[in-house]
Amino acid sequence: MIAIQDLTFTYKNGKTPALQDICLSVPSGGFLGIIGPAGAGKTTLLRAITGVIPHHYTGDFYGSVHVNGMDTVDTSLDRLSGITGMVFQDVESQIIFPTVEDEILYGLENFGVPREEIPLRISEALHKVGIPDLLERSIASLSGGQRQKVAIASILALKPQVLVLDEPTGELDPGSSRQIFTILKELNEEGVTIVLVEQKIMLLCEFAKDLAVLDGGHVVLQGETRKVLTQVEKLQSVGVNCPRVTTLSHLLTERIGRQQPVCVNLDEAERMVRGLMK
Amino acid sequence: MNKLFQYVPGNSLIHRLNPVTKIALTVVICAAAFITDHLLFLVCLLAIDLLIGLIAGVAGRTWSIFRGLVKIAAFLFLLQVLLTRAGNPIFWIITDHGLLTAGKVVLRLIVVCMPLTLVLAVTRISDLTNAMVQVLHVPYPYAFTVSTAIRFIPQFLEEMSGIMEAQTARGVAFDQAKGFKKFSMILPLCAPLLISSVRRTDQMAVAAEARGFHLRTRASAYKQYGFSTGDLLTAVFCILLLAAAILL
Amino acid sequence: MIRFEDVSFAYPDQGSSIRDLSFELERGEFAAVIGANGAGKSTTVRLADGLLRPSSGRVLIDGEDTRNSQVSARARKVGFLFQNPDRQICKNTVREEILFGLRTVRSEEGESALQARAERILAEFSFTGDEEPFALSRGQRQRVALASIFAAEPEVLILDEPTTGLDYRECCHIMDQIRRMNEERQVTVMMVCHDMEVVLDYASKALVMAGGRLLAAGPVREVFRNRELMEKASVLPPQVISLGLRLGDGYETADTPEAMAEAVLAHRKKEGASDE
């Protein structure tokens, strides 16, 4: 679905490349989590996937990014955004209109969705994120979590094949964060390819199928989530901490001298410890 | 203050008018206020303003806008009265002419500002822009700019109060200063405000572009903005009002 | 140091949001306010600084009612770090930013004394002083804001989600610095934080809130091990503590992966488990 080859990008006015020699691919139906310290190039990578780079943010672009077989450099942003939907880090600037209904209508109107189909699209999108009752509400009256759901719904209404999100739970509390991830998981199961940047490692490990770790514009680790999590030292060297249950499984592997399963959540950790007790 | 420009949901006669009609009514009231030179006519216009607010079921909002404007008006009135030298003195340095012109200036201000804010209380911004594009053939990018600017006002105010809170907490004496002093303390804080605004505007532009901003045409809007009997009656009222302002 | 006496508070256009809040923090305590969204945490820390004034009851800082003085006059004693550093930072270099803060709260000390103070804090936070704040990362900017607060040497530090939006390394950096102030200078810390791992690692006391009321106040570990309380407050305890509670059997006391691993090994030894 997404194929990035030898991508190196330097922003106009930028001194050093924000991304260097990136090679990354995400299959259709994939769920890729991206993590890394501040300034690693995470947001830039998402921008390159959506085509906002090079169409909105210009600069020196080497290599190629293909989405659904289309080269993002040669394809217009309008066509690309019909396939890839993007949810930004700052939900306040993502939402353009003061009411939920207007916000969701906007994209539908622009892409010329047939008039008779629009009410259905709106209600579908709101149902998917679990807020059908908020249609008439003003954005100002919503909580942070609800606003994030509106932002996601406004993209879902356009039926994207790929959903790209930049720290969607950055400003949310643990409860709302988990809700957002649960919604994403459901969408993923329906076939939407998901790529997101996230700092909350516990959620990332539990929900993402694959992980990519960025540092200084390079991909330093990538692969299946559990495989990446076994590289404890490498992760620590770029300042990414594992979930504590994962650290526990590493410690036990080390102390007992026998490979323990890489745990990403409580259930698995409980099973592992109980297994060791027998 | 934050809510001054926010839409108040409703289904009143005024709410249901075509947005273009509402703009026309606003423009006509403003025009009438500038054309006329009669104090009494201005009072009538003010009454019309208040009546519109009442019919639209936004009496509370109307009243708070009115109260806010009266405060500014009182200051201007005083200034005008004290500075006018022409006319016959009534008391100290106050003249009859001064009182009359000051009264008119101030009334005009209130009469003009009220519908401009009220129209935002009874019309969704999206309806306003869509109707402007559909009916008045305003190019969409212009309409979009206006609508996002209006959407920005509450965000801007929120950011401002957040900054003032943060600065107060670190010892900048906003809570002890008043009036002009407070204003002069705000100025140096414009840097953070400007930076956050520029960042937001840029991201909003990307958000709009990524959802087909450039694909939008005049026919894109989902809602259609037709004219009803109410619009016709309002139009007649507008013509009469304008005629009265010119002839009286 | 911070004392709430039957404090209630309501925002003008909403119902009452804080009801009958009473607690006390001793000098040098490190307390975290925890609870779900809408529990009243942010309101509580704003009441503690006097940014909001109670509608009934009173808030005392070092024995002084917050209603008797202005917030800005108290800034020297009470520092407040917000979630968003950009609302605090308004100067072009880190040095200017720190001096700006110092000049507002310690103007009587004279320029050269303030300059010396600024240099000291720059060194402590390993800034050169010439950095432009808006070119720094979010975590670095948060450290600039923190440095400018520390420069005034407050006795109380109030934090409203100081680590939100930061990566792990930046988060540790900020929190370690706060811990140092707390331990070395006996600064009383009151922090709102959503990350329970951070709360476990740094705070010693937890104030648990739900629906504008205080459900409980006590040592962090005790609070996290109280299942009923955590459920009532809709708070998910830190992973290792949850795991310990699930396992029971003496594992409840483990609070770090290391302690848990030790416990598992000790258990295996006792049971005589063999490695194959």
mmCIF file with all atom_site columns, C-alpha atoms in Angstrom, chain A residues 47 52 55-57 77-78 81 84 86 88-90 92-99 101-107 109-111 115-116 118-119 136 138-140 154-155 158, chain B residues 6-7 9 124-127 129-130 134 140 144 147-148 151 155 158 199-217 219-224:
data_model
loop_
_atom_site.group_PDB
_atom_site.id
_atom_site.type_symbol
_atom_site.label_atom_id
_atom_site.label_alt_id
_atom_site.label_comp_id
_atom_site.label_asym_id
_atom_site.label_entity_id
_atom_site.label_seq_id
_atom_site.pdbx_PDB_ins_code
_atom_site.Cartn_x
_atom_site.Cartn_y
_atom_site.Cartn_z
_atom_site.occupancy
_atom_site.B_iso_or_equiv
_atom_site.pdbx_formal_charge
_atom_site.auth_seq_id
_atom_site.auth_comp_id
_atom_site.auth_asym_id
_atom_site.auth_atom_id
_atom_site.pdbx_PDB_model_num
ATOM 1  C CA . ARG A 1 47  ? 3.821   14.376 5.697  1.00 0.00 ? 47  ARG A CA 1
ATOM 2  C CA . VAL A 1 52  ? 1.725   17.162 1.933  1.00 0.00 ? 52  VAL A CA 1
ATOM 3  C CA . HIS A 1 55  ? 3.063   19.487 -2.431 1.00 0.00 ? 55  HIS A CA 1
ATOM 4  C CA . HIS A 1 56  ? 2.610   21.893 0.492  1.00 0.00 ? 56  HIS A CA 1
ATOM 5  C CA . TYR A 1 57  ? 5.986   21.866 2.239  1.00 0.00 ? 57  TYR A CA 1
ATOM 6  C CA . LEU A 1 77  ? -2.545  16.331 -3.524 1.00 0.00 ? 77  LEU A CA 1
ATOM 7  C CA . ASP A 1 78  ? -6.261  16.264 -4.285 1.00 0.00 ? 78  ASP A CA 1
ATOM 8  C CA . SER A 1 81  ? -6.061  12.860 -0.303 1.00 0.00 ? 81  SER A CA 1
ATOM 9  C CA . THR A 1 84  ? -4.943  8.913  2.345  1.00 0.00 ? 84  THR A CA 1
ATOM 10 C CA . MET A 1 86  ? -4.471  12.609 7.749  1.00 0.00 ? 86  MET A CA 1
ATOM 11 C CA . PHE A 1 88  ? -2.841  16.191 12.734 1.00 0.00 ? 88  PHE A CA 1
ATOM 12 C CA . GLN A 1 89  ? -1.143  16.526 16.038 1.00 0.00 ? 89  GLN A CA 1
ATOM 13 C CA . ASP A 1 90  ? -2.927  19.722 17.050 1.00 0.00 ? 90  ASP A CA 1
ATOM 14 C CA . GLU A 1 92  ? -7.473  22.612 17.214 1.00 0.00 ? 92  GLU A CA 1
ATOM 15 C CA . SER A 1 93  ? -5.975  23.455 13.854 1.00 0.00 ? 93  SER A CA 1
ATOM 16 C CA . GLN A 1 94  ? -7.296  20.319 12.201 1.00 0.00 ? 94  GLN A CA 1
ATOM 17 C CA . ILE A 1 95  ? -10.885 21.299 12.855 1.00 0.00 ? 95  ILE A CA 1
ATOM 18 C CA . ILE A 1 96  ? -11.821 24.153 10.555 1.00 0.00 ? 96  ILE A CA 1
ATOM 19 C CA . PHE A 1 97  ? -15.489 24.679 11.362 1.00 0.00 ? 97  PHE A CA 1
ATOM 20 C CA . PRO A 1 98  ? -17.317 25.525 14.579 1.00 0.00 ? 98  PRO A CA 1
ATOM 21 C CA . THR A 1 99  ? -19.832 22.669 14.465 1.00 0.00 ? 99  THR A CA 1
ATOM 22 C CA . GLU A 1 101 ? -21.857 18.695 11.156 1.00 0.00 ? 101 GLU A CA 1
ATOM 23 C CA . ASP A 1 102 ? -20.046 21.373 9.149  1.00 0.00 ? 102 ASP A CA 1
ATOM 24 C CA . GLU A 1 103 ? -16.691 19.821 9.884  1.00 0.00 ? 103 GLU A CA 1
ATOM 25 C CA . ILE A 1 104 ? -17.728 16.450 8.504  1.00 0.00 ? 104 ILE A CA 1
ATOM 26 C CA . LEU A 1 105 ? -19.632 17.929 5.567  1.00 0.00 ? 105 LEU A CA 1
ATOM 27 C CA . TYR A 1 106 ? -16.606 19.887 4.369  1.00 0.00 ? 106 TYR A CA 1
ATOM 28 C CA . GLY A 1 107 ? -14.596 17.083 2.806  1.00 0.00 ? 107 GLY A CA 1
ATOM 29 C CA . GLU A 1 109 ? -18.776 18.490 -0.341 1.00 0.00 ? 109 GLU A CA 1
ATOM 30 C CA . ASN A 1 110 ? -15.341 19.118 -1.779 1.00 0.00 ? 110 ASN A CA 1
ATOM 31 C CA . PHE A 1 111 ? -14.891 15.625 -3.131 1.00 0.00 ? 111 PHE A CA 1
ATOM 32 C CA . ARG A 1 115 ? -25.968 14.614 -2.384 1.00 0.00 ? 115 ARG A CA 1
ATOM 33 C CA . GLU A 1 116 ? -28.203 11.626 -1.559 1.00 0.00 ? 116 GLU A CA 1
ATOM 34 C CA . ILE A 1 118 ? -24.058 12.394 2.185  1.00 0.00 ? 118 ILE A CA 1
ATOM 35 C CA . PRO A 1 119 ? -26.396 11.837 5.190  1.00 0.00 ? 119 PRO A CA 1
ATOM 36 C CA . GLU A 1 136 ? -25.492 18.996 16.123 1.00 0.00 ? 136 GLU A CA 1
ATOM 37 C CA . SER A 1 138 ? -20.577 22.965 18.561 1.00 0.00 ? 138 SER A CA 1
ATOM 38 C CA . ILE A 1 139 ? -16.894 22.046 18.686 1.00 0.00 ? 139 ILE A CA 1
ATOM 39 C CA . ALA A 1 140 ? -16.358 24.457 21.580 1.00 0.00 ? 140 ALA A CA 1
ATOM 40 C CA . SER A 1 154 ? -14.337 13.878 9.262  1.00 0.00 ? 154 SER A CA 1
ATOM 41 C CA . ILE A 1 155 ? -11.579 11.893 7.572  1.00 0.00 ? 155 ILE A CA 1
ATOM 42 C CA . LEU A 1 158 ? -14.183 10.277 2.912  1.00 0.00 ? 158 LEU A CA 1
ATOM 43 C CA . GLN B 2 6   ? -20.533 32.092 18.746 1.00 0.00 ? 6   GLN B CA 1
ATOM 44 C CA . TYR B 2 7   ? -23.538 30.730 16.930 1.00 0.00 ? 7   TYR B CA 1
ATOM 45 C CA . PRO B 2 9   ? -28.610 27.244 17.655 1.00 0.00 ? 9   PRO B CA 1
ATOM 46 C CA . ARG B 2 124 ? -23.736 29.392 11.107 1.00 0.00 ? 124 ARG B CA 1
ATOM 47 C CA . ILE B 2 125 ? -20.493 30.614 9.612  1.00 0.00 ? 125 ILE B CA 1
ATOM 48 C CA . SER B 2 126 ? -20.589 27.795 7.081  1.00 0.00 ? 126 SER B CA 1
ATOM 49 C CA . ASP B 2 127 ? -24.059 28.878 5.930  1.00 0.00 ? 127 ASP B CA 1
ATOM 50 C CA . THR B 2 129 ? -19.918 31.525 3.431  1.00 0.00 ? 129 THR B CA 1
ATOM 51 C CA . ASN B 2 130 ? -21.790 28.926 1.400  1.00 0.00 ? 130 ASN B CA 1
ATOM 52 C CA . GLN B 2 134 ? -23.733 30.251 -4.050 1.00 0.00 ? 134 GLN B CA 1
ATOM 53 C CA . TYR B 2 140 ? -14.689 30.560 -2.408 1.00 0.00 ? 140 TYR B CA 1
ATOM 54 C CA . PHE B 2 144 ? -13.192 30.735 3.317  1.00 0.00 ? 144 PHE B CA 1
ATOM 55 C CA . SER B 2 147 ? -15.043 32.282 7.795  1.00 0.00 ? 147 SER B CA 1
ATOM 56 C CA . THR B 2 148 ? -11.793 30.932 9.245  1.00 0.00 ? 148 THR B CA 1
ATOM 57 C CA . ARG B 2 151 ? -13.579 30.869 13.667 1.00 0.00 ? 151 ARG B CA 1
ATOM 58 C CA . GLN B 2 155 ? -9.356  30.485 19.702 1.00 0.00 ? 155 GLN B CA 1
ATOM 59 C CA . GLU B 2 158 ? -8.620  31.564 24.578 1.00 0.00 ? 158 GLU B CA 1
ATOM 60 C CA . ARG B 2 199 ? 1.588   27.887 13.302 1.00 0.00 ? 199 ARG B CA 1
ATOM 61 C CA . ARG B 2 200 ? -2.154  27.271 13.554 1.00 0.00 ? 200 ARG B CA 1
ATOM 62 C CA . THR B 2 201 ? -2.976  29.107 10.348 1.00 0.00 ? 201 THR B CA 1
ATOM 63 C CA . ASP B 2 202 ? -0.411  27.093 8.434  1.00 0.00 ? 202 ASP B CA 1
ATOM 64 C CA . GLN B 2 203 ? -1.706  23.807 9.787  1.00 0.00 ? 203 GLN B CA 1
ATOM 65 C CA . MET B 2 204 ? -5.275  24.798 9.108  1.00 0.00 ? 204 MET B CA 1
ATOM 66 C CA . ALA B 2 205 ? -4.305  25.497 5.508  1.00 0.00 ? 205 ALA B CA 1
ATOM 67 C CA . VAL B 2 206 ? -2.835  22.000 5.211  1.00 0.00 ? 206 VAL B CA 1
ATOM 68 C CA . ALA B 2 207 ? -5.924  20.513 6.848  1.00 0.00 ? 207 ALA B CA 1
ATOM 69 C CA . ALA B 2 208 ? -8.129  22.272 4.313  1.00 0.00 ? 208 ALA B CA 1
ATOM 70 C CA . GLU B 2 209 ? -5.928  21.327 1.375  1.00 0.00 ? 209 GLU B CA 1
ATOM 71 C CA . ALA B 2 210 ? -5.834  17.707 2.446  1.00 0.00 ? 210 ALA B CA 1
ATOM 72 C CA . ARG B 2 211 ? -9.605  17.587 2.317  1.00 0.00 ? 211 ARG B CA 1
ATOM 73 C CA . GLY B 2 212 ? -10.060 18.868 -1.189 1.00 0.00 ? 212 GLY B CA 1
ATOM 74 C CA . PHE B 2 213 ? -10.022 22.630 -0.716 1.00 0.00 ? 213 PHE B CA 1
ATOM 75 C CA . HIS B 2 214 ? -8.980  23.106 -4.347 1.00 0.00 ? 214 HIS B CA 1
ATOM 76 C CA . LEU B 2 215 ? -11.703 20.818 -5.669 1.00 0.00 ? 215 LEU B CA 1
ATOM 77 C CA . ARG B 2 216 ? -14.500 22.945 -4.267 1.00 0.00 ? 216 ARG B CA 1
ATOM 78 C CA . THR B 2 217 ? -16.790 24.698 -6.726 1.00 0.00 ? 217 THR B CA 1
ATOM 79 C CA . ALA B 2 219 ? -22.099 23.983 -6.520 1.00 0.00 ? 219 ALA B CA 1
ATOM 80 C CA . SER B 2 220 ? -20.245 21.974 -3.856 1.00 0.00 ? 220 SER B CA 1
ATOM 81 C CA . ALA B 2 221 ? -22.246 23.023 -0.811 1.00 0.00 ? 221 ALA B CA 1
ATOM 82 C CA . TYR B 2 222 ? -24.613 20.332 0.417  1.00 0.00 ? 222 TYR B CA 1
ATOM 83 C CA . LYS B 2 223 ? -27.269 22.762 1.549  1.00 0.00 ? 223 LYS B CA 1
ATOM 84 C CA . GLN B 2 224 ? -29.181 24.874 -0.929 1.00 0.00 ? 224 GLN B CA 1
#
